[in-house]
Each structure stands twice: as structure tokens, then as C-alpha cells.
mmCIF file with all atom_site columns, C-alpha atoms in Angstrom:
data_model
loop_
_atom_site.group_PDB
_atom_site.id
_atom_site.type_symbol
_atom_site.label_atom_id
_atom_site.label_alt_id
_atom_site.label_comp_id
_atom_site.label_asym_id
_atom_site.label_entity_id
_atom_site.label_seq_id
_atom_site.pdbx_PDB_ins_code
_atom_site.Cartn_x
_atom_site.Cartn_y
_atom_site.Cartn_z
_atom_site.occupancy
_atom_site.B_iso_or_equiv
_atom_site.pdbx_formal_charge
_atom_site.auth_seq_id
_atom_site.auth_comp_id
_atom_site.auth_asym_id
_atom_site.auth_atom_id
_atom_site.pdbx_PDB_model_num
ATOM 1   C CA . UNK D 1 1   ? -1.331 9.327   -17.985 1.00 72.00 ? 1   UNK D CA 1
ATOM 2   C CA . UNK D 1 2   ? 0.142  8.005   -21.430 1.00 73.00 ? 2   UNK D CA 1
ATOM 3   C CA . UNK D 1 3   ? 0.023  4.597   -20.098 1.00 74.00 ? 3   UNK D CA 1
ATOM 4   C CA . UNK D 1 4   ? -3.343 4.056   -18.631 1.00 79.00 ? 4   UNK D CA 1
ATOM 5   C CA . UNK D 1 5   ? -4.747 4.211   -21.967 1.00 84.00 ? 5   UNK D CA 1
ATOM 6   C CA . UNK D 1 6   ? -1.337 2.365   -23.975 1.00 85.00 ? 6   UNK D CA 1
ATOM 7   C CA . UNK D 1 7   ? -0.968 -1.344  -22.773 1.00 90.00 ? 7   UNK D CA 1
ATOM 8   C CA . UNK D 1 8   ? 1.665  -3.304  -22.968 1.00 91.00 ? 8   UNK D CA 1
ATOM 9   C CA . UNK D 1 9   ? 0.823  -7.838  -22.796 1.00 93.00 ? 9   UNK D CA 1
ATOM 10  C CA . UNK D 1 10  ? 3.612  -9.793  -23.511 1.00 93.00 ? 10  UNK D CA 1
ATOM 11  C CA . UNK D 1 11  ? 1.939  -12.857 -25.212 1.00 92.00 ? 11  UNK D CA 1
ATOM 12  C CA . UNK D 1 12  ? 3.092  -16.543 -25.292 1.00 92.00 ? 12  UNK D CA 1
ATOM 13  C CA . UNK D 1 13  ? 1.723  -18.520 -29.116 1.00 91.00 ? 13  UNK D CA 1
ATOM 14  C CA . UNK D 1 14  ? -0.269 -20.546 -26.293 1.00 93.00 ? 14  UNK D CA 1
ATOM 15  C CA . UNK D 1 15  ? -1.365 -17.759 -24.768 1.00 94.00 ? 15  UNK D CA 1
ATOM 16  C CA . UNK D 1 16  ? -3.703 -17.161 -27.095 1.00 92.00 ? 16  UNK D CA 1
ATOM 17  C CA . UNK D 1 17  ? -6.284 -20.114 -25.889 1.00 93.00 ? 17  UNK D CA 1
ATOM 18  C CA . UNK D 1 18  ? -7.984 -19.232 -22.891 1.00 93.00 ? 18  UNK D CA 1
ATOM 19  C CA . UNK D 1 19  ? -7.482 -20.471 -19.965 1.00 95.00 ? 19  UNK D CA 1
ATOM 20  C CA . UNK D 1 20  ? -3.553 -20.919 -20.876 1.00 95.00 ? 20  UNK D CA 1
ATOM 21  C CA . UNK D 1 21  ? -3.220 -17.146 -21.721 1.00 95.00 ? 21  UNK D CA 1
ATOM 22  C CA . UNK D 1 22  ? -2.986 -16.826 -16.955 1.00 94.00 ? 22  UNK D CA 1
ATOM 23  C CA . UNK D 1 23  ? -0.257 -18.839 -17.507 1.00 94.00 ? 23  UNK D CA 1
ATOM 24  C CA . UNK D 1 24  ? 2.063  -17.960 -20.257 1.00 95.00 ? 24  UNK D CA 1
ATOM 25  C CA . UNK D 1 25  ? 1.217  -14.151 -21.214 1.00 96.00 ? 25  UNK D CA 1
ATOM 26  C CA . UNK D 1 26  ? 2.466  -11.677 -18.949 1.00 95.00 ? 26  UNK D CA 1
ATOM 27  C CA . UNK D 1 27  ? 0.791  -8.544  -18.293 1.00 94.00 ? 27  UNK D CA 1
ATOM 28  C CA . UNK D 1 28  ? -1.275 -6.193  -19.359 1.00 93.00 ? 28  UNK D CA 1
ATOM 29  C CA . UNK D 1 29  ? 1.044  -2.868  -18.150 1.00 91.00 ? 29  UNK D CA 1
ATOM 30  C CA . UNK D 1 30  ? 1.111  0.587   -18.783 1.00 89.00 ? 30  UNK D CA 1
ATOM 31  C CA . UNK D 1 31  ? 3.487  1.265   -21.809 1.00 85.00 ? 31  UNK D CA 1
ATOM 32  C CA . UNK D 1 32  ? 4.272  4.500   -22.489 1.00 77.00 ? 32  UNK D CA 1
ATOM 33  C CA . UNK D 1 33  ? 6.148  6.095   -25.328 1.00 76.00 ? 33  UNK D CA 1
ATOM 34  C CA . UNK D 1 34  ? 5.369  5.655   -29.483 1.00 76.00 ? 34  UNK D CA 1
ATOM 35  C CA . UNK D 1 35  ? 7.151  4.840   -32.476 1.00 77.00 ? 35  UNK D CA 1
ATOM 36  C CA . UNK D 1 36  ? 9.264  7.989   -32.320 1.00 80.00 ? 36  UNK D CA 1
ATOM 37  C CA . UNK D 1 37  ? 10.640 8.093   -28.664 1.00 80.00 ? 37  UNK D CA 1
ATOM 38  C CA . UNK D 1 38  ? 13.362 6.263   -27.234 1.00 77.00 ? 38  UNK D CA 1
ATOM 39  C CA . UNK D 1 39  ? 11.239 3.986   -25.406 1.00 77.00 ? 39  UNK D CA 1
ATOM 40  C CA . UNK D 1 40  ? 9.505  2.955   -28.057 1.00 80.00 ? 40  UNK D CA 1
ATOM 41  C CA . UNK D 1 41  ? 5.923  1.506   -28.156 1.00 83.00 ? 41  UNK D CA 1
ATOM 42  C CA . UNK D 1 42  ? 4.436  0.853   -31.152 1.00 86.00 ? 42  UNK D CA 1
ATOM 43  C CA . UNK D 1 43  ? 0.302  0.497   -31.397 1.00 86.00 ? 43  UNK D CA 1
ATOM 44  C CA . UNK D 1 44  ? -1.354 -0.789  -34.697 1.00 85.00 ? 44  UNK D CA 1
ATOM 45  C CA . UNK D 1 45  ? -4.231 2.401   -36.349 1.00 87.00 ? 45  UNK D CA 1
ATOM 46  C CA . UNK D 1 46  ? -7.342 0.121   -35.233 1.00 91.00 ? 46  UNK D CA 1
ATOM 47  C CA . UNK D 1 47  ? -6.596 -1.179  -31.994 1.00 87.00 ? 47  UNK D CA 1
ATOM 48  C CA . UNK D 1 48  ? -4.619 1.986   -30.320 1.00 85.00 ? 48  UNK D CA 1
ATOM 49  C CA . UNK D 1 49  ? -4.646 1.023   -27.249 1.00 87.00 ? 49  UNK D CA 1
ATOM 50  C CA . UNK D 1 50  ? -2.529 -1.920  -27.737 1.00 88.00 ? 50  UNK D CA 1
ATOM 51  C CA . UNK D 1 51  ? 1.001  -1.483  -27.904 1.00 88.00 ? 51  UNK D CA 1
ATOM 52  C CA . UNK D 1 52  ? 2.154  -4.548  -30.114 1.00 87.00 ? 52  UNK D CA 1
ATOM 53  C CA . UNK D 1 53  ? 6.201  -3.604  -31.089 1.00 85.00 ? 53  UNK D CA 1
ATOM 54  C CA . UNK D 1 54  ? 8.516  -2.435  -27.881 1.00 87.00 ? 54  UNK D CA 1
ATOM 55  C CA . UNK D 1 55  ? 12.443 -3.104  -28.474 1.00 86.00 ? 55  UNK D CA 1
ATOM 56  C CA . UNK D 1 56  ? 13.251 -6.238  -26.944 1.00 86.00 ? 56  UNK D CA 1
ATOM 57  C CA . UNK D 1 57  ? 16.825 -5.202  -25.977 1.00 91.00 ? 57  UNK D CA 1
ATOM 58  C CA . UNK D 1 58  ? 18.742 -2.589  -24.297 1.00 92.00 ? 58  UNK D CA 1
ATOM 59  C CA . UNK D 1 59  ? 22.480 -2.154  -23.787 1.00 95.00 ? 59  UNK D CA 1
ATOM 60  C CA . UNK D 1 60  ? 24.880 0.509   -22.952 1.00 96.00 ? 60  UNK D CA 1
ATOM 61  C CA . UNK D 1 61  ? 28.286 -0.528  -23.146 1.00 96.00 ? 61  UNK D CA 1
ATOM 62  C CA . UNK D 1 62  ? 31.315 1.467   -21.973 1.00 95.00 ? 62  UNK D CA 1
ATOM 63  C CA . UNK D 1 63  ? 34.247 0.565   -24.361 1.00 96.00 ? 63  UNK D CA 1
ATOM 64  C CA . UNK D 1 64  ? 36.671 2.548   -21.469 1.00 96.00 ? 64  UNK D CA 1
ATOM 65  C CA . UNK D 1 65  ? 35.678 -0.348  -18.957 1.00 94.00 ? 65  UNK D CA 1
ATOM 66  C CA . UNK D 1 66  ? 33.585 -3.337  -20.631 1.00 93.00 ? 66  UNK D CA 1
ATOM 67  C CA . UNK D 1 67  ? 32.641 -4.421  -17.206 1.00 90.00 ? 67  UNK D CA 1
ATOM 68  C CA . UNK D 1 68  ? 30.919 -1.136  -16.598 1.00 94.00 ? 68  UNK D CA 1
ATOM 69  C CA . UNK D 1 69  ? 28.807 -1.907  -19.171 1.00 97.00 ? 69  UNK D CA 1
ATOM 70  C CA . UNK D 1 70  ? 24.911 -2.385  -18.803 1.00 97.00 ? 70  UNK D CA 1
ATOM 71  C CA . UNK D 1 71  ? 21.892 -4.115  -20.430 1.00 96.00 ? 71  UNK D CA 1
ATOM 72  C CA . UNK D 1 72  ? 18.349 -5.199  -19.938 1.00 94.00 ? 72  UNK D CA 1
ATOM 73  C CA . UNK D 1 73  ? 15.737 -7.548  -21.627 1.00 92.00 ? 73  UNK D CA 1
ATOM 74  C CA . UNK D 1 74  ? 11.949 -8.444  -21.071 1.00 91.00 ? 74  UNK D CA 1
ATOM 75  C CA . UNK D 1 75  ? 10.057 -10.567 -20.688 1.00 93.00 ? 75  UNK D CA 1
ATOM 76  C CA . UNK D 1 76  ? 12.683 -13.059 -18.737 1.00 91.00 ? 76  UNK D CA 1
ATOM 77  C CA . UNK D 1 77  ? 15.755 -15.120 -19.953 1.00 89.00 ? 77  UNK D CA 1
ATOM 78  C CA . UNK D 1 78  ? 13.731 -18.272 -19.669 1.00 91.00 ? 78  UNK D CA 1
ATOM 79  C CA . UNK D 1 79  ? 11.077 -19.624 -22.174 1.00 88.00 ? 79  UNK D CA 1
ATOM 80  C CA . UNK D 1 80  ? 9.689  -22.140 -19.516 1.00 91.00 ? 80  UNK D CA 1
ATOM 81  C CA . UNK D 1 81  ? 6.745  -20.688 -17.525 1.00 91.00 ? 81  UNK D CA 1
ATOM 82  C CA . UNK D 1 82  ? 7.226  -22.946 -14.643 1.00 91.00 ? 82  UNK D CA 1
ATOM 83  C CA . UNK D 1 83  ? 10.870 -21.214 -14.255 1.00 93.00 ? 83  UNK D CA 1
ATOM 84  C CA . UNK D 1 84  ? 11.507 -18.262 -11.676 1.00 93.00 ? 84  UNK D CA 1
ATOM 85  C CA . UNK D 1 85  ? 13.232 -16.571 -14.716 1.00 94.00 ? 85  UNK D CA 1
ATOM 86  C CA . UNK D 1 86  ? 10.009 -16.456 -17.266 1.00 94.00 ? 86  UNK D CA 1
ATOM 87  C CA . UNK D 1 87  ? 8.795  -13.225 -16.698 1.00 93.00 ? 87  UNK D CA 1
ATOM 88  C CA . UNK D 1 88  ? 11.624 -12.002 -14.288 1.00 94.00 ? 88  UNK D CA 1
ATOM 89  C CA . UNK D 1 89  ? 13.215 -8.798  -15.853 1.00 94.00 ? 89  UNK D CA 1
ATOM 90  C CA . UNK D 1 90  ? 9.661  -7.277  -17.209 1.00 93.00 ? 90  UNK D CA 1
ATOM 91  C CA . UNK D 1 91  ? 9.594  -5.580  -13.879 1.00 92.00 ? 91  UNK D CA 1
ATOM 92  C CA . UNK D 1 92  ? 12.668 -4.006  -13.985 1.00 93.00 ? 92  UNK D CA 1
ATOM 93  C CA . UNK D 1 93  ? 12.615 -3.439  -18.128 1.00 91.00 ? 93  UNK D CA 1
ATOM 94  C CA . UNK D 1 94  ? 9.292  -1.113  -17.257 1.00 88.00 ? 94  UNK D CA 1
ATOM 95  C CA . UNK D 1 95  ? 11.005 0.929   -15.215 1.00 89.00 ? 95  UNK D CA 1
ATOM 96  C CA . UNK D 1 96  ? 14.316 1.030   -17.168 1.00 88.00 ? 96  UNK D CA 1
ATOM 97  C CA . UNK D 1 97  ? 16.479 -0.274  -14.839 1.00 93.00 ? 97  UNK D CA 1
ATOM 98  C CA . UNK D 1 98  ? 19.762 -2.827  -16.248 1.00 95.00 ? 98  UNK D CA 1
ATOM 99  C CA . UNK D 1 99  ? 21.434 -5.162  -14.891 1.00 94.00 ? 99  UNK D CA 1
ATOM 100 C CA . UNK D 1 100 ? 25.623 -5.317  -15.772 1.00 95.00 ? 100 UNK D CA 1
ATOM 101 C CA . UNK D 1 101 ? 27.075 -7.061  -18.551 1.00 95.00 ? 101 UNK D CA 1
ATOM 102 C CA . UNK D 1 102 ? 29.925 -9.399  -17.396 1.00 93.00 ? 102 UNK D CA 1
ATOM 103 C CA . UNK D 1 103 ? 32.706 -10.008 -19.350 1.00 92.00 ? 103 UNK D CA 1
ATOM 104 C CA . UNK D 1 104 ? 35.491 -11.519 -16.611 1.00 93.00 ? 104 UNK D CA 1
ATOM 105 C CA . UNK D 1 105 ? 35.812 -14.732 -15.911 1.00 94.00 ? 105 UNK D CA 1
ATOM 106 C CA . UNK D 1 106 ? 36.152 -14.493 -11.862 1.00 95.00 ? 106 UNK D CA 1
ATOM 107 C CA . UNK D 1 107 ? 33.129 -11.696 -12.157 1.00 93.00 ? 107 UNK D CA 1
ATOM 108 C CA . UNK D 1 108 ? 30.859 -14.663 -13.830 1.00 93.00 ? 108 UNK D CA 1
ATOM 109 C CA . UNK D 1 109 ? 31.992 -16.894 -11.727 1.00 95.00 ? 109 UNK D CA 1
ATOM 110 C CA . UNK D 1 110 ? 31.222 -14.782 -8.580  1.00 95.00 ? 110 UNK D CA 1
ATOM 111 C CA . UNK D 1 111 ? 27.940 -13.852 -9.875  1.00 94.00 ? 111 UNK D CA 1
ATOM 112 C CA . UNK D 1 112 ? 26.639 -16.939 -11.219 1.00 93.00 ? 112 UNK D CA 1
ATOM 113 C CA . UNK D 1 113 ? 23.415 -18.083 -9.998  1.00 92.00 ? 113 UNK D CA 1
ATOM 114 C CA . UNK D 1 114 ? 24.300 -21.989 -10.782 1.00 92.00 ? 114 UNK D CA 1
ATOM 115 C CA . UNK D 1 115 ? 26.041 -24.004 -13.378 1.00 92.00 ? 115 UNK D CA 1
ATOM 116 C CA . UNK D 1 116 ? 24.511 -26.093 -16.231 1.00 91.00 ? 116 UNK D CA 1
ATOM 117 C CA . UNK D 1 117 ? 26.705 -29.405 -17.837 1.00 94.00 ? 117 UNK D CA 1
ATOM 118 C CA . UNK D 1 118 ? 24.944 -30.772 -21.157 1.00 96.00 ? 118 UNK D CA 1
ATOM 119 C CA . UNK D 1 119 ? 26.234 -34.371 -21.248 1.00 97.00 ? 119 UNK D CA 1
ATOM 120 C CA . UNK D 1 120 ? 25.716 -36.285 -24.523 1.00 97.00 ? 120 UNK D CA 1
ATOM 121 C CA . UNK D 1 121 ? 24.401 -39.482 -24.543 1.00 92.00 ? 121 UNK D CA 1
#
């Protein structure tokens, strides 16, 4: 199996320091594919193993009905590790799975997960 051998760690700058790597890098997983496929996974000549480059962005829109449209991103939409949505869509990005693209108003509004108001000071 391709990705037993090819591993996949999405790293965190901190995450190079041990003991912080637990808590910001995510992973190691298998990875499969290589610089030619469509899942792409890109490993450096001296350390093989190690896939380094993966596409950070999928998306499959339907221009007949934008709200049938798809997409996907890893590691997670948050840069906080302390937030539930850090590492959330790595998961689901492994296994190539998308979640939809909303484009309507109501449709936001009836999927939204909460609101955020920026004030100034």
C-alpha cells in the first residue's frame, strides 16, 4: 500500500520544537498519489517517504447551479489549535470528500454555525 510507505504531517512553524509539534502539527497519514496524479503528493529525492507538497484546495463548481457546487480544504479553516476547526477537514480531505459551496444568502444563513461582529474601538 502506496501510503504506508508515503506520509503525509501537516506541520505548524511551532511545530517544529518538540514538545509543541503534539500540539500544532497534525498527522503523520498515509498520502498516496505523486507529482503526476490528480491527488497529488509530492516527496523531496532524499527523504521519499515524506510527502512535503499536496494541493491545498479543491473545488468543483457547477456553473448550471452555483449552489451545487463543491469544495474541500485541509488542514482546518482555523489557525488556532485550541479551536474545534484546526485540524477539522484533514479527515474528510484524505478521503476526498467536499463539503458545498454556498452562494445564497438564506442557504448561509441556514447553515451557519454562528455569527462573528468585529467592533472597532
Amino acid at each position: 500500500q502506496y501510503g504506508a510507505i508515503h506520509r503525509l504531517t501537516y506541520q505548524h512553524p511551532l511545530g517544529n520544537v518538540k514538545p509543541l509539534d503534539k500540539l500544532f502539527n497534525r498527522g503523520p497519514y498515509p498520502a498516496g498519489g505523486d507529482i503526476d496524479t490528480v491527488f497529488m503528493g509530492a516527496v523531496l529525492p532524499n527523504q521519499p517517504e515524506q510527502v512535503v507538497i499536496v494541493p491545498s484546495y479543491r473545488q468543483i463548481v457547477n456553473l448550471a447551479d452555483l449552489n451545487a457546487s463543491l469544495s474541500g480544504h485541509a488542514p482546518g479553516q482555523s489557525g488556532h489549535p485550541g479551536s474545534r476547526h484546526y485540524g477539522d477537514f484533514v479527515r474528510p480531505w484524505l478521503r476526498t470528500e467536499h463539503h458545498p459551496m454556498l452562494f445564497e444568502r438564506q442557504t448561509i444563513e441556514e447553515n451557519m454555525e454562528g455569527r462573528l461582529f468585529l467592533q472597532p474601538r
